[in-house]
CSV table of C-alpha atoms in Angstrom, one decimal:
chain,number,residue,atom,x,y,z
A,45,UNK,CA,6.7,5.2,28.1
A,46,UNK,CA,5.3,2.7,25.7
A,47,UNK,CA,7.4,2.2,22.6
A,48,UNK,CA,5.9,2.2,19.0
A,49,UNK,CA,7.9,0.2,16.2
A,50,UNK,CA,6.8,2.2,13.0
A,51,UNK,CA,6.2,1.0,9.5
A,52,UNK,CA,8.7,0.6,7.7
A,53,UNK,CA,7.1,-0.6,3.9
A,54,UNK,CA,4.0,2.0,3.9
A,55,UNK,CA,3.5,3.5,0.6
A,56,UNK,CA,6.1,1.1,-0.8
A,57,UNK,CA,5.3,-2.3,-0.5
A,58,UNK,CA,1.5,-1.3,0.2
A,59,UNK,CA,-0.6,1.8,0.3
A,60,UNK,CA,-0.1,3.9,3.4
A,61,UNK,CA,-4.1,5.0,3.2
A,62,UNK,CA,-5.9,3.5,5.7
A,63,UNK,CA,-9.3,3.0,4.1
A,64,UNK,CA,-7.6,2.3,0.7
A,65,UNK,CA,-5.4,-0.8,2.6
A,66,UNK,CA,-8.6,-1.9,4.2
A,67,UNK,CA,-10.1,-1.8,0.8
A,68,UNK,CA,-7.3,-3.5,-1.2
A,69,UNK,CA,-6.6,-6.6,1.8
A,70,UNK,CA,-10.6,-7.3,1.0
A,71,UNK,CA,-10.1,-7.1,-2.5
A,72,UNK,CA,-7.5,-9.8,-2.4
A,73,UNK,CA,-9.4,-12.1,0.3
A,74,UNK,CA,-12.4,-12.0,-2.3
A,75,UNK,CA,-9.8,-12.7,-5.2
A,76,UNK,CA,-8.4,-15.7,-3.8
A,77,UNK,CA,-11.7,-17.0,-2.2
A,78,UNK,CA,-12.7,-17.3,-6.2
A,79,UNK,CA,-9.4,-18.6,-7.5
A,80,UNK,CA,-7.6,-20.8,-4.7
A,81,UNK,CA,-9.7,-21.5,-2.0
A,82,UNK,CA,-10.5,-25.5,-1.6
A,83,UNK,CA,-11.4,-27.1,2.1
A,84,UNK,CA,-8.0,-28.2,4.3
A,85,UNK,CA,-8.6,-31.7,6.0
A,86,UNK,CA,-7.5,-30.0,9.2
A,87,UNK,CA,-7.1,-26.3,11.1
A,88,UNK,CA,-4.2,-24.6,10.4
A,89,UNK,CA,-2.0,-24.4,13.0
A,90,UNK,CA,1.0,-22.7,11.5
A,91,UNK,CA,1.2,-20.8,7.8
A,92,UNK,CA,4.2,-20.2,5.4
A,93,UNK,CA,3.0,-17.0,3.5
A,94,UNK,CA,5.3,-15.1,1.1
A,95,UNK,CA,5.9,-11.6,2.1
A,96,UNK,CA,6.6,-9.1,-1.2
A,97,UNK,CA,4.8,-6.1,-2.5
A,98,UNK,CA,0.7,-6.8,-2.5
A,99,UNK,CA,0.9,-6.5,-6.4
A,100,UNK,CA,3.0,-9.2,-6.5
A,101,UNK,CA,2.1,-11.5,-3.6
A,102,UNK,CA,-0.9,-10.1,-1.9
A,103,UNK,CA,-3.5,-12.4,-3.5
A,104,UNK,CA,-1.4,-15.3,-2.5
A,105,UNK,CA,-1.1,-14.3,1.2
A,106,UNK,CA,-4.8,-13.9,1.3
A,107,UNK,CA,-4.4,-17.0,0.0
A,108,UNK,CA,-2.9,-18.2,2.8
A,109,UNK,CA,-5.0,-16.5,5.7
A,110,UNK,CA,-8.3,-17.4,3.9
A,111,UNK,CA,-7.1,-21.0,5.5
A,112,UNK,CA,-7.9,-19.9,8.8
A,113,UNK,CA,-11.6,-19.3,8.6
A,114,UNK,CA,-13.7,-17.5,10.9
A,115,UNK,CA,-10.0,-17.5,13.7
A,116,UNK,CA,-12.1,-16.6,16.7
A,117,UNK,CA,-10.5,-18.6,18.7
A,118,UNK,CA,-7.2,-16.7,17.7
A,119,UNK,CA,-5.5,-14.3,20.2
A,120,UNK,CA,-1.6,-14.4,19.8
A,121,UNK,CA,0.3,-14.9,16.1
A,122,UNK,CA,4.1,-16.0,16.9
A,123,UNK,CA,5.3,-14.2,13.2
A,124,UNK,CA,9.0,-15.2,12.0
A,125,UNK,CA,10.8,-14.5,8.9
A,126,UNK,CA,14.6,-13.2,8.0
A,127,UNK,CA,16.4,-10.7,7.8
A,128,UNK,CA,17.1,-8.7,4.7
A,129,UNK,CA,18.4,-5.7,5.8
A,130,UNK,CA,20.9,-6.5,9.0
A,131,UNK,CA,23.4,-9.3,8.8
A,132,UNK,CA,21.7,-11.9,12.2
A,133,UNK,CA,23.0,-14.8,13.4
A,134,UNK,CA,20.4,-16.1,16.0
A,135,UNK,CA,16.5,-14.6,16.4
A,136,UNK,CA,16.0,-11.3,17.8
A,137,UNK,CA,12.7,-10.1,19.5
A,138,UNK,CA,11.8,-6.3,19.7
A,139,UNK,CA,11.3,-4.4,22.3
A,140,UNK,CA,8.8,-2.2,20.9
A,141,UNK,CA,5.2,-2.7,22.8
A,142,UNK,CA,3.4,-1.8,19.8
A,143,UNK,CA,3.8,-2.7,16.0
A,144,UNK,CA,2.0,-0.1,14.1
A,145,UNK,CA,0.1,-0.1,10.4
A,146,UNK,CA,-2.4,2.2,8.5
A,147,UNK,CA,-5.0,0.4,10.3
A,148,UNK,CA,-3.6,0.8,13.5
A,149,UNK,CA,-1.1,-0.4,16.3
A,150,UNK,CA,-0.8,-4.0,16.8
A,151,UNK,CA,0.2,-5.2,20.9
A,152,UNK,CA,3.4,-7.1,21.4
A,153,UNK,CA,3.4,-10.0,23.1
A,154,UNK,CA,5.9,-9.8,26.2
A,155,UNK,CA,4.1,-13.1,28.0
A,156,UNK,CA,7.0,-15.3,27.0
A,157,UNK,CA,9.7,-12.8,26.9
A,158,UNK,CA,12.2,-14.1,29.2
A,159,UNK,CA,11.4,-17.5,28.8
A,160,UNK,CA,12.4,-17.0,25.0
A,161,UNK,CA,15.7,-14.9,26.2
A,162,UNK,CA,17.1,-18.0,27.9
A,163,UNK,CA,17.2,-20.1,24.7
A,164,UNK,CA,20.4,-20.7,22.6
A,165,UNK,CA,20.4,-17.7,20.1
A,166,UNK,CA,17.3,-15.4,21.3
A,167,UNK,CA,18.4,-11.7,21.8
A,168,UNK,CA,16.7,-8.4,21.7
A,169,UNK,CA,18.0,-6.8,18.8
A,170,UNK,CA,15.7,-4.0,17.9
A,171,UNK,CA,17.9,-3.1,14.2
A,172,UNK,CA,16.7,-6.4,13.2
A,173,UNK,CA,13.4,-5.3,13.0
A,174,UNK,CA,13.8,-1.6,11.9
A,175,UNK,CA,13.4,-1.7,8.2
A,176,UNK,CA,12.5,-5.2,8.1
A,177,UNK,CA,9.4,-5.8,5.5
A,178,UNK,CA,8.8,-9.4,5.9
A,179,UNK,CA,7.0,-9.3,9.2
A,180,UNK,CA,5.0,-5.8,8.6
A,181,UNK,CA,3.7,-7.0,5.4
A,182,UNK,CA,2.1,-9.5,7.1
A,183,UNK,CA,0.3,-7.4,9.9
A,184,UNK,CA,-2.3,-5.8,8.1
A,185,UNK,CA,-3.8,-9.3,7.1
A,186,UNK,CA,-3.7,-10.1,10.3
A,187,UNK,CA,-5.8,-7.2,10.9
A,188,UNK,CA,-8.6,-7.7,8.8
A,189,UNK,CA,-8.4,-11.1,9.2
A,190,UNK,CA,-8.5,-11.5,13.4
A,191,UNK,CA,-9.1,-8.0,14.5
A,192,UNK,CA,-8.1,-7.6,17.9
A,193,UNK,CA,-4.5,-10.0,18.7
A,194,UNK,CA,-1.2,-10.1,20.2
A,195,UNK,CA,2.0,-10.5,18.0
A,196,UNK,CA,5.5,-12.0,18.8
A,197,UNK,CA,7.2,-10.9,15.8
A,198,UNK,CA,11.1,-12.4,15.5
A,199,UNK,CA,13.5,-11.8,13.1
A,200,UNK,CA,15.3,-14.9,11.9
A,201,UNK,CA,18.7,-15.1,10.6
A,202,UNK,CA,21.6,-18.1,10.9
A,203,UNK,CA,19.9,-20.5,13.5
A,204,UNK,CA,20.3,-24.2,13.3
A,205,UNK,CA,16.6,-26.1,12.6
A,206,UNK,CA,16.4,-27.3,16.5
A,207,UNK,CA,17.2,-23.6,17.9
A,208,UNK,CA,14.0,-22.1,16.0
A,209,UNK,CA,11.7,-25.7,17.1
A,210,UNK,CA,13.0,-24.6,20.7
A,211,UNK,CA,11.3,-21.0,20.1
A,212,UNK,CA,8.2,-22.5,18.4
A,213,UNK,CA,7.7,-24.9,21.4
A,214,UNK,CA,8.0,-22.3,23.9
A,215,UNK,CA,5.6,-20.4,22.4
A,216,UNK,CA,3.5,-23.0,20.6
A,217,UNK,CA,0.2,-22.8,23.2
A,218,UNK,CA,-3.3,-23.9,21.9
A,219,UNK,CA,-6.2,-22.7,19.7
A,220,UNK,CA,-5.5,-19.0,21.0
A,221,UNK,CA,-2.0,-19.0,19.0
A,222,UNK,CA,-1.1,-18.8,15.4
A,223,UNK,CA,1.8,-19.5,13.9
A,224,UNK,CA,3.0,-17.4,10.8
A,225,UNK,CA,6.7,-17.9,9.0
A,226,UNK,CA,7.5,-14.9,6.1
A,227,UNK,CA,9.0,-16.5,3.4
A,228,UNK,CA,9.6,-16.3,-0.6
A,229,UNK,CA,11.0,-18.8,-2.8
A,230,UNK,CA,13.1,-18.9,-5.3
A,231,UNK,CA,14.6,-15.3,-6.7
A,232,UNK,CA,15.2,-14.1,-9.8
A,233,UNK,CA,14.7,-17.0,-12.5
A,234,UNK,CA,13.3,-17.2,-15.3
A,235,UNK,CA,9.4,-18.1,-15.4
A,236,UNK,CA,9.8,-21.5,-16.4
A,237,UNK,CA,12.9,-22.4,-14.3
A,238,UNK,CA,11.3,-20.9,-11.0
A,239,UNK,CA,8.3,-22.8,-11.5
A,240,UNK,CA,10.9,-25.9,-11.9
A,241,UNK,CA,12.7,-24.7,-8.9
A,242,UNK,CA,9.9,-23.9,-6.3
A,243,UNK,CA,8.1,-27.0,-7.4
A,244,UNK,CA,10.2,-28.8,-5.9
A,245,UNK,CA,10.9,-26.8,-2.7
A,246,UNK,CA,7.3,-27.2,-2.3
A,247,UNK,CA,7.9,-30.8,-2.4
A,248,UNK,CA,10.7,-31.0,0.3
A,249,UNK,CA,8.3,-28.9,2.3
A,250,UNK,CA,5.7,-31.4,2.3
A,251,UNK,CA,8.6,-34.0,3.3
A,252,UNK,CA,9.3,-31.9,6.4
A,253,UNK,CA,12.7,-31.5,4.9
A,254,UNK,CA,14.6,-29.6,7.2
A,255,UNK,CA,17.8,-28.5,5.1
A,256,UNK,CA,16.1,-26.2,2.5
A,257,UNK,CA,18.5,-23.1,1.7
A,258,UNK,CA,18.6,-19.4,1.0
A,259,UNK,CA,17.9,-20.0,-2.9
A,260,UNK,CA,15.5,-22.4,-2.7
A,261,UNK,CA,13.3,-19.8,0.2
A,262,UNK,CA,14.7,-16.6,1.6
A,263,UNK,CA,12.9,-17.5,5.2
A,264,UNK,CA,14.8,-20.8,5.0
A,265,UNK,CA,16.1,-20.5,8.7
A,266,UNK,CA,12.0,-20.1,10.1
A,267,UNK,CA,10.7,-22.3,7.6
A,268,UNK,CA,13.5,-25.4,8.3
A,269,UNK,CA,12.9,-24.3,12.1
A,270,UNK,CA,8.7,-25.3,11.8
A,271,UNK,CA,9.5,-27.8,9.5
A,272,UNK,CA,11.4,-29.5,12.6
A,273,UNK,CA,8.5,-28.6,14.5
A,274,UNK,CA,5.5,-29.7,12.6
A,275,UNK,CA,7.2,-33.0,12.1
A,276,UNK,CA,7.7,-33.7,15.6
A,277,UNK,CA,4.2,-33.0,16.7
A,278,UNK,CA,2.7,-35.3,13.5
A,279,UNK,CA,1.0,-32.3,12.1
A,280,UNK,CA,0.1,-32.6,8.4
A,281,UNK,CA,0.8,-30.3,5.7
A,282,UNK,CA,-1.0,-28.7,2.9
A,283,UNK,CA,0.1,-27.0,-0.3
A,284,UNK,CA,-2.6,-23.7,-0.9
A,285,UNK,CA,-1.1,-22.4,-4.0
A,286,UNK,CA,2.5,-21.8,-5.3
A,287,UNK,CA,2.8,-19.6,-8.2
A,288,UNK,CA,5.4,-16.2,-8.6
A,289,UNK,CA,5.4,-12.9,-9.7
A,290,UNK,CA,5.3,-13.7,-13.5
A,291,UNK,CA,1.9,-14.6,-12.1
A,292,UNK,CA,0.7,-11.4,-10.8
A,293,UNK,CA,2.6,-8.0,-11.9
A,294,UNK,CA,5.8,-9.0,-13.0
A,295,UNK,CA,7.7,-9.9,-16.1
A,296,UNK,CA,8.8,-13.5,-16.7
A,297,UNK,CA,12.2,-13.0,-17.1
A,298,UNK,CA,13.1,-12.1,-13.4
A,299,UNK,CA,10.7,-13.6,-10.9
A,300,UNK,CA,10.2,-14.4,-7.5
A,301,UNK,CA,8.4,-17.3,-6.2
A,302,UNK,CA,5.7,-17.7,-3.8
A,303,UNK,CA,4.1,-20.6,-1.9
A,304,UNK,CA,1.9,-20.7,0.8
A,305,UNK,CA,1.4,-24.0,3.0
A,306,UNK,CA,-0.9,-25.2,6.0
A,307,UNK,CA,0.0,-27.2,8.6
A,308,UNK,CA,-2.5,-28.6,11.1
């Protein structure tokens, strides 16, 4: 019997209406097409895109996917990002067969399973990705965006930089995969202070700085684990936008800060 991971974030962190979702993801591609979108000197390979409620951080993610163009080519997104909910040392894959939205149930990847359970640190550990938002948020995008595709969605939590690069390689294929890490920025600053702050996070990024921590990005473990990654392989980066909820819906006393980045 095939096993269904259900959403977790519907009606909270987006609307649970299909046709509204559909609706609202255009909405935002549209938005950011007219406000961010500038030509990448290369074809992404792997994305950071920030992962909150689509008020706040939706037109930024769109952002981010607007990067990837047309994507035909794309059959398989490897999608990492913590864990808020479950204390994790290590990555855990889910066993669930199916990931499922308001626009319908996503495939998981199994292709690579075993090869991925005999790395340091790789487990199945299906609480990880319960209640987890980061990695749903994402999947409707994905949807609009690709249409029909494979996900390998893993929960990150303590893992050393060269533990996650391990993962990545294993799974790092050709045109047919995309690589997606969930991840905010700063929390909780004042507007002026967290555009301070994530400026220059955004910075270190673009150094392939692998030591970035929990305040300066909650996905710190994924994103130092790429970062590792990308800079072995010689990809490039790119900085799409960084900006925070002060931006968007939120007050500027309390915000949270979002980036999203292209490598290629």
């Amino acid at each position: 019997m095939q096993s269904v991971r259900m959403p977790a974030v519907s009606g909270l962190f987006y609307t649970s209406e299909t046709a509204a979702l559909q609706a609202e993801i255009q909405d935002f591609l549209e938005s950011a097409k007219r406000h961010y979108e500038r030509p990448l000197a290369f074809s992404p390979k792997a994305l950071i895109v920030p992962h909150a409620g689509y008020i706040y951080s939706g037109v930024f993610a769109a952002a981010a996917y607007r990067t990837m163009g047309c994507a035909t080519a794309i059959s398989r997104v490897v999608l990492l990002g913590p864990s808020h909910r479950v204390p994790l040392r290590g990555m855990a894959l889910s066993s669930a067969d199916y990931f499922r939205t308001p626009l319908g149930d996503v495939p998981a990847s199994k292709a690579d399973f075993n090869k991925l359970l005999s790395l340091s640190n790789v487990t199945v550990d299906d609480q990880a990705h319960l209640h987890e938002h980061c990695l749903e948020v994402q999947i409707p995008f994905l949807q609009v965006v690709l249409g029909e595709f494979e996900i390998l969605p893993v929960v990150v939590g303590l893992t050393p930089p060269h533990e996650v690069a391990a993962l990545l390689e294993a799974v790092w294929g050709g045109d047919e995969t995309l690589i997606v890490v969930s991840s905010d920025l700063s929390h909780y600053h004042r507007y002026e202070e967290a555009s301070r702050l994530d400026r220059q996070t955004t910075q270190e990024i673009m150094s392939f700085d692998t030591q970035l921590h929990g305040e300066q990005a909650c996905g710190c473990y994924a994103v130092n684990g790429l970062l590792y990654e990308a800079k072995k392989k010689g990809l490039a980066g790119d900085v799409i936008v960084v900006a925070n909820s002060g931006d968007t819906a939120g007050d500027k006393e309390r915000v949270v800060g979002y980036g999203a980045y292209a490598f290629g």
